[in-house]
Amino acid sequence: MAEGRRLLVAGNWKMNGTRAMVAEFAAGLEAVSGVHLVVVPPSIYLADMALAFEDSSIGFGAQDVHTQTSGAFTGDIAAQMVADIGAQWTIVGHSERRAYHSETDEVVADKLLAALEAGLEPMVCLGESLVQREAGEAEATVGRQLRRIAERVGAAKLSQAVIAYEPIWAIGTGVTATPEQADDMHRVIRDVLDELGVPSGSTTVLYGGSVNADNAADIFAGENIDGALVGGASLKSDSFMAIARALAAAKHA
Ligand code: 13P
């Protein structure tokens, strides 16, 4: 499952999109050499994605999965169901899930385990709030999130996840972390991973937060950054492609 450190651009559509948009993406996306592309639409469109991307190297996945495999959880979706439809990926622990659905690091850890159990590749989101950053607690916050998750899942499982650093203050605000801030935080994440016994040299770590076609190259210049988890700019196939090409160019893929 875990293939080591990879170049990856994932597009989190959040609660946006239509079936027509799935078709538009199927026509508009093309493989970028050396870069893994993943589209993450609302779960209701995963079946359409499975058909539209049947013969494609472009991956797709869910924005969330439940901790349990089945049961009386109205409105929820199990990781097995996401895998059953043909998806390869899921996001877990996005800050919007943490904020609006009260997900703790423990829940996020259990979702990570559920995803792996189903054979999905989890992208685990970490990130500090503006208050935490301004208080000088960004590094401690992200380190704590990572340690709590590691405590529950163990290093072997954590090493199978992709990590996405998404500072909450940069999400959907048009304010990106500066390339230095982003690379520094990615370095911190890699240091914590190493300390936890997860080889950071083989872990993919993405940046997320107002990445777009104009700022992607600057962000990808950071040596600790392997790609991006993109929100708003992933809703148009041309800007999503431009970000993927910027990654290939920055890393000479
Ligand atoms: P934006 O790119 O819209 O800031 O969203 C980032 C994000 O939350 C991706 O998961």
Coordinates of C-alpha atoms and ligand atoms in Angstrom, one line a residue:
M1 CA 0.0 0.0 0.0
A2 CA 2.4 2.7 1.1
E3 CA 4.7 3.4 -1.8
G4 CA 7.0 5.8 0.0
R5 CA 7.4 9.5 -0.7
R6 CA 5.4 10.5 -3.7
L7 CA 4.5 13.7 -5.6
L8 CA 0.8 14.1 -5.2
V9 CA -1.9 16.7 -5.9
A10 CA -5.4 16.0 -4.5
G11 CA -8.5 18.1 -5.1
N12 CA -10.9 18.3 -2.3
W13 CA -14.2 19.5 -3.8
K14 CA -15.8 19.8 -0.3
M15 CA -19.6 20.2 -0.7
N16 CA -19.4 21.4 -4.3
G17 CA -19.9 19.7 -7.7
T18 CA -22.4 18.1 -10.0
R19 CA -22.5 15.0 -12.1
A20 CA -21.7 17.3 -15.1
M21 CA -18.6 18.4 -13.3
V22 CA -17.4 14.8 -13.0
A23 CA -17.8 14.4 -16.7
E24 CA -16.0 17.7 -17.4
F25 CA -13.1 16.5 -15.2
A26 CA -13.0 13.2 -16.9
A27 CA -12.6 15.0 -20.2
G28 CA -10.3 17.8 -18.9
L29 CA -7.7 16.0 -16.7
E30 CA -4.7 14.3 -18.1
A31 CA -1.9 12.4 -16.4
V32 CA 1.2 14.5 -15.4
S33 CA 4.4 12.5 -15.5
G34 CA 5.7 11.7 -12.1
V35 CA 2.7 13.2 -10.2
H36 CA -0.2 11.3 -8.7
L37 CA -3.5 13.1 -9.2
V38 CA -6.5 12.4 -6.9
V39 CA -10.0 13.9 -7.2
V40 CA -12.0 13.9 -4.0
P41 CA -15.7 14.8 -4.8
P42 CA -18.7 14.5 -2.4
S43 CA -19.3 10.7 -1.8
I44 CA -22.5 10.8 -3.8
Y45 CA -20.5 11.3 -6.9
L46 CA -18.0 8.5 -6.3
A47 CA -20.0 6.0 -8.4
D48 CA -19.9 8.5 -11.3
M49 CA -16.2 8.9 -10.7
A50 CA -15.7 5.2 -10.9
L51 CA -17.3 5.0 -14.3
A52 CA -15.7 8.2 -15.6
F53 CA -12.2 7.3 -14.5
E54 CA -12.4 3.6 -15.1
D55 CA -9.4 3.4 -17.5
S56 CA -7.5 6.4 -16.0
S57 CA -4.4 6.6 -13.9
I58 CA -6.1 9.4 -12.0
G59 CA -7.2 8.4 -8.6
F60 CA -10.3 9.4 -6.6
G61 CA -11.5 9.1 -3.1
A62 CA -13.9 10.2 -0.3
Q63 CA -13.7 13.2 1.9
D64 CA -14.5 11.2 5.0
V65 CA -15.3 7.7 6.2
H66 CA -16.9 6.3 9.4
T67 CA -14.8 4.5 12.0
Q68 CA -17.1 1.4 11.8
T69 CA -17.5 -1.1 9.0
S70 CA -21.3 -1.1 9.1
G71 CA -24.3 -0.5 11.4
A72 CA -26.9 2.0 12.6
F73 CA -25.1 5.2 11.6
T74 CA -27.6 7.1 9.5
G75 CA -26.1 9.2 6.8
D76 CA -22.6 7.8 7.3
I77 CA -20.4 5.9 4.8
A78 CA -18.0 3.1 5.7
A79 CA -14.5 2.9 4.2
Q80 CA -15.4 -0.5 2.8
M81 CA -18.2 1.1 0.7
V82 CA -15.8 3.7 -0.6
A83 CA -13.4 0.9 -1.6
D84 CA -16.2 -1.2 -3.0
I85 CA -17.1 1.5 -5.4
G86 CA -13.5 1.5 -6.7
A87 CA -12.1 4.5 -5.0
Q88 CA -8.5 4.2 -3.7
W89 CA -8.3 7.1 -1.3
T90 CA -10.0 8.9 1.6
I91 CA -9.3 12.1 3.5
V92 CA -9.6 11.8 7.3
G93 CA -9.5 14.5 9.9
H94 CA -10.1 17.5 7.7
S95 CA -10.3 20.6 9.9
E96 CA -13.9 21.2 8.7
R97 CA -14.8 17.7 10.0
R98 CA -13.0 18.4 13.2
A99 CA -14.8 21.8 13.6
Y100 CA -18.3 20.9 12.4
H101 CA -18.5 17.3 13.4
S102 CA -16.5 17.4 16.6
E103 CA -13.9 14.9 15.4
T104 CA -11.0 14.5 17.9
D105 CA -7.6 13.1 17.1
E106 CA -8.8 9.8 18.6
V107 CA -11.7 9.7 16.1
V108 CA -9.4 10.7 13.3
A109 CA -7.0 7.9 14.3
D110 CA -9.9 5.3 14.2
K111 CA -10.9 6.6 10.8
L112 CA -7.3 6.1 9.6
L113 CA -7.4 2.5 10.8
A114 CA -10.8 2.0 9.2
A115 CA -9.5 3.3 5.9
L116 CA -6.4 1.1 6.0
E117 CA -8.5 -1.9 6.9
A118 CA -10.6 -1.3 3.8
G119 CA -7.5 -1.0 1.6
L120 CA -7.8 2.8 1.1
E121 CA -5.0 5.2 1.3
P122 CA -5.7 7.8 4.0
M123 CA -4.7 11.4 3.7
V124 CA -4.6 12.6 7.3
C125 CA -5.1 16.4 7.9
L126 CA -3.3 18.3 10.6
G127 CA -3.1 22.1 11.2
E128 CA -3.2 24.9 13.7
S129 CA -5.7 27.7 14.1
L130 CA -4.8 31.4 13.8
V131 CA -5.1 31.8 17.6
Q132 CA -2.6 28.9 18.0
R133 CA -0.2 30.3 15.4
E134 CA -0.3 33.8 16.9
A135 CA 0.3 32.3 20.4
G136 CA 3.4 30.6 19.0
E137 CA 1.9 27.2 19.3
A138 CA 1.7 26.1 15.7
E139 CA 4.5 23.5 16.0
A140 CA 3.3 22.2 19.3
T141 CA -0.3 21.9 18.0
V142 CA 0.6 19.9 14.9
G143 CA 3.1 17.8 16.9
R144 CA 0.4 17.0 19.5
Q145 CA -2.1 16.0 16.8
L146 CA 0.5 13.7 15.2
R147 CA 1.5 12.1 18.5
R148 CA -2.1 11.5 19.6
I149 CA -2.9 9.8 16.3
A150 CA 0.4 7.7 16.4
E151 CA -0.4 6.7 20.0
R152 CA -3.6 5.1 18.8
V153 CA -2.6 3.6 15.5
G154 CA 1.1 2.8 16.0
A155 CA 4.0 3.8 13.8
A156 CA 3.5 0.9 11.2
K157 CA 0.0 2.1 10.4
L158 CA 0.9 5.8 10.4
S159 CA 3.7 5.1 8.0
Q160 CA 1.0 4.0 5.5
A161 CA -0.7 7.4 5.5
V162 CA -0.2 10.6 3.6
I163 CA 0.0 13.6 5.8
A164 CA -1.6 16.9 4.8
Y165 CA -0.6 20.0 6.7
E166 CA -3.4 22.5 6.4
P167 CA -3.2 25.5 8.6
I168 CA -6.8 26.4 9.4
W169 CA -6.2 30.2 8.9
A170 CA -5.1 29.5 5.3
I171 CA -8.1 27.4 4.3
G172 CA -10.4 29.2 1.9
T173 CA -9.1 32.6 3.0
G174 CA -6.9 33.4 0.1
V175 CA -4.1 33.7 2.7
T176 CA -1.5 31.0 2.1
A177 CA 1.3 30.2 4.5
T178 CA 4.5 31.7 3.1
P179 CA 6.7 29.1 1.4
E180 CA 9.0 29.4 4.4
Q181 CA 6.2 28.9 6.9
A182 CA 4.9 25.9 5.0
D183 CA 8.4 24.3 4.5
D184 CA 9.2 24.9 8.2
M185 CA 6.1 23.2 9.3
H186 CA 6.7 20.3 7.0
R187 CA 10.2 20.0 8.5
V188 CA 8.6 19.9 11.9
I189 CA 6.2 17.2 10.8
R190 CA 9.0 15.2 9.4
D191 CA 11.0 15.5 12.6
V192 CA 8.0 14.4 14.7
L193 CA 7.5 11.4 12.3
D194 CA 11.1 10.4 12.7
E195 CA 10.9 10.7 16.4
L196 CA 7.7 8.5 16.3
G197 CA 9.5 5.8 14.3
V198 CA 7.8 6.6 11.0
P199 CA 10.5 7.2 8.4
S200 CA 9.8 10.7 7.2
G201 CA 12.0 10.1 4.1
S202 CA 9.3 7.7 2.9
T203 CA 6.3 9.7 4.0
T204 CA 4.4 12.0 1.6
V205 CA 3.6 15.3 3.2
L206 CA 1.2 17.7 1.4
Y207 CA 0.5 21.4 2.0
G208 CA -3.1 22.7 1.9
G209 CA -4.5 26.2 2.3
S210 CA -5.4 28.6 -0.6
V211 CA -3.0 26.9 -3.1
N212 CA -3.7 28.1 -6.6
A213 CA -2.1 28.1 -10.0
D214 CA -0.3 31.4 -9.2
N215 CA 1.3 30.5 -5.9
A216 CA 1.8 26.7 -6.4
A217 CA 5.4 27.0 -7.8
D218 CA 6.6 29.0 -4.8
I219 CA 5.1 26.6 -2.3
F220 CA 6.4 23.5 -4.1
A221 CA 9.9 25.0 -4.0
G222 CA 10.1 23.8 -0.4
E223 CA 12.1 20.6 -0.2
N224 CA 9.9 19.1 2.5
I225 CA 6.7 19.6 0.5
D226 CA 5.6 16.8 -1.7
G227 CA 2.4 18.3 -3.2
A228 CA -0.9 19.9 -2.2
L229 CA -4.3 19.2 -1.0
V230 CA -6.3 21.8 -2.9
G231 CA -9.8 23.1 -2.2
G232 CA -11.2 26.0 -4.2
A233 CA -8.7 25.9 -7.1
S234 CA -9.4 22.2 -7.6
L235 CA -13.0 23.0 -8.7
K236 CA -11.8 23.9 -12.2
S237 CA -9.9 21.2 -14.2
D238 CA -7.6 23.8 -15.8
S239 CA -6.4 25.3 -12.5
F240 CA -6.1 21.8 -10.9
M241 CA -3.9 20.7 -13.9
A242 CA -1.8 23.9 -13.7
I243 CA -1.1 23.1 -10.0
A244 CA -0.1 19.5 -11.0
R245 CA 2.2 20.8 -13.7
A246 CA 3.8 23.3 -11.3
L247 CA 4.6 20.4 -9.0
A248 CA 6.2 18.4 -11.8
A249 CA 8.2 21.4 -12.8
A250 CA 9.3 22.3 -9.2
K251 CA 10.5 18.8 -8.5
H252 CA 11.8 18.1 -12.0
A253 CA 9.5 15.0 -12.2
Ligands
13P1 P1 -8.6 25.9 -0.1 O1 -7.6 25.5 -1.2 O2 -9.9 26.3 -0.7 O3 -8.0 26.9 0.8 O4 -8.9 24.6 0.8 C1 -7.9 23.9 1.3 C2 -8.5 22.6 1.9 O5 -9.1 22.6 2.9 C3 -8.2 21.4 1.1 O6 -8.6 20.3 1.9

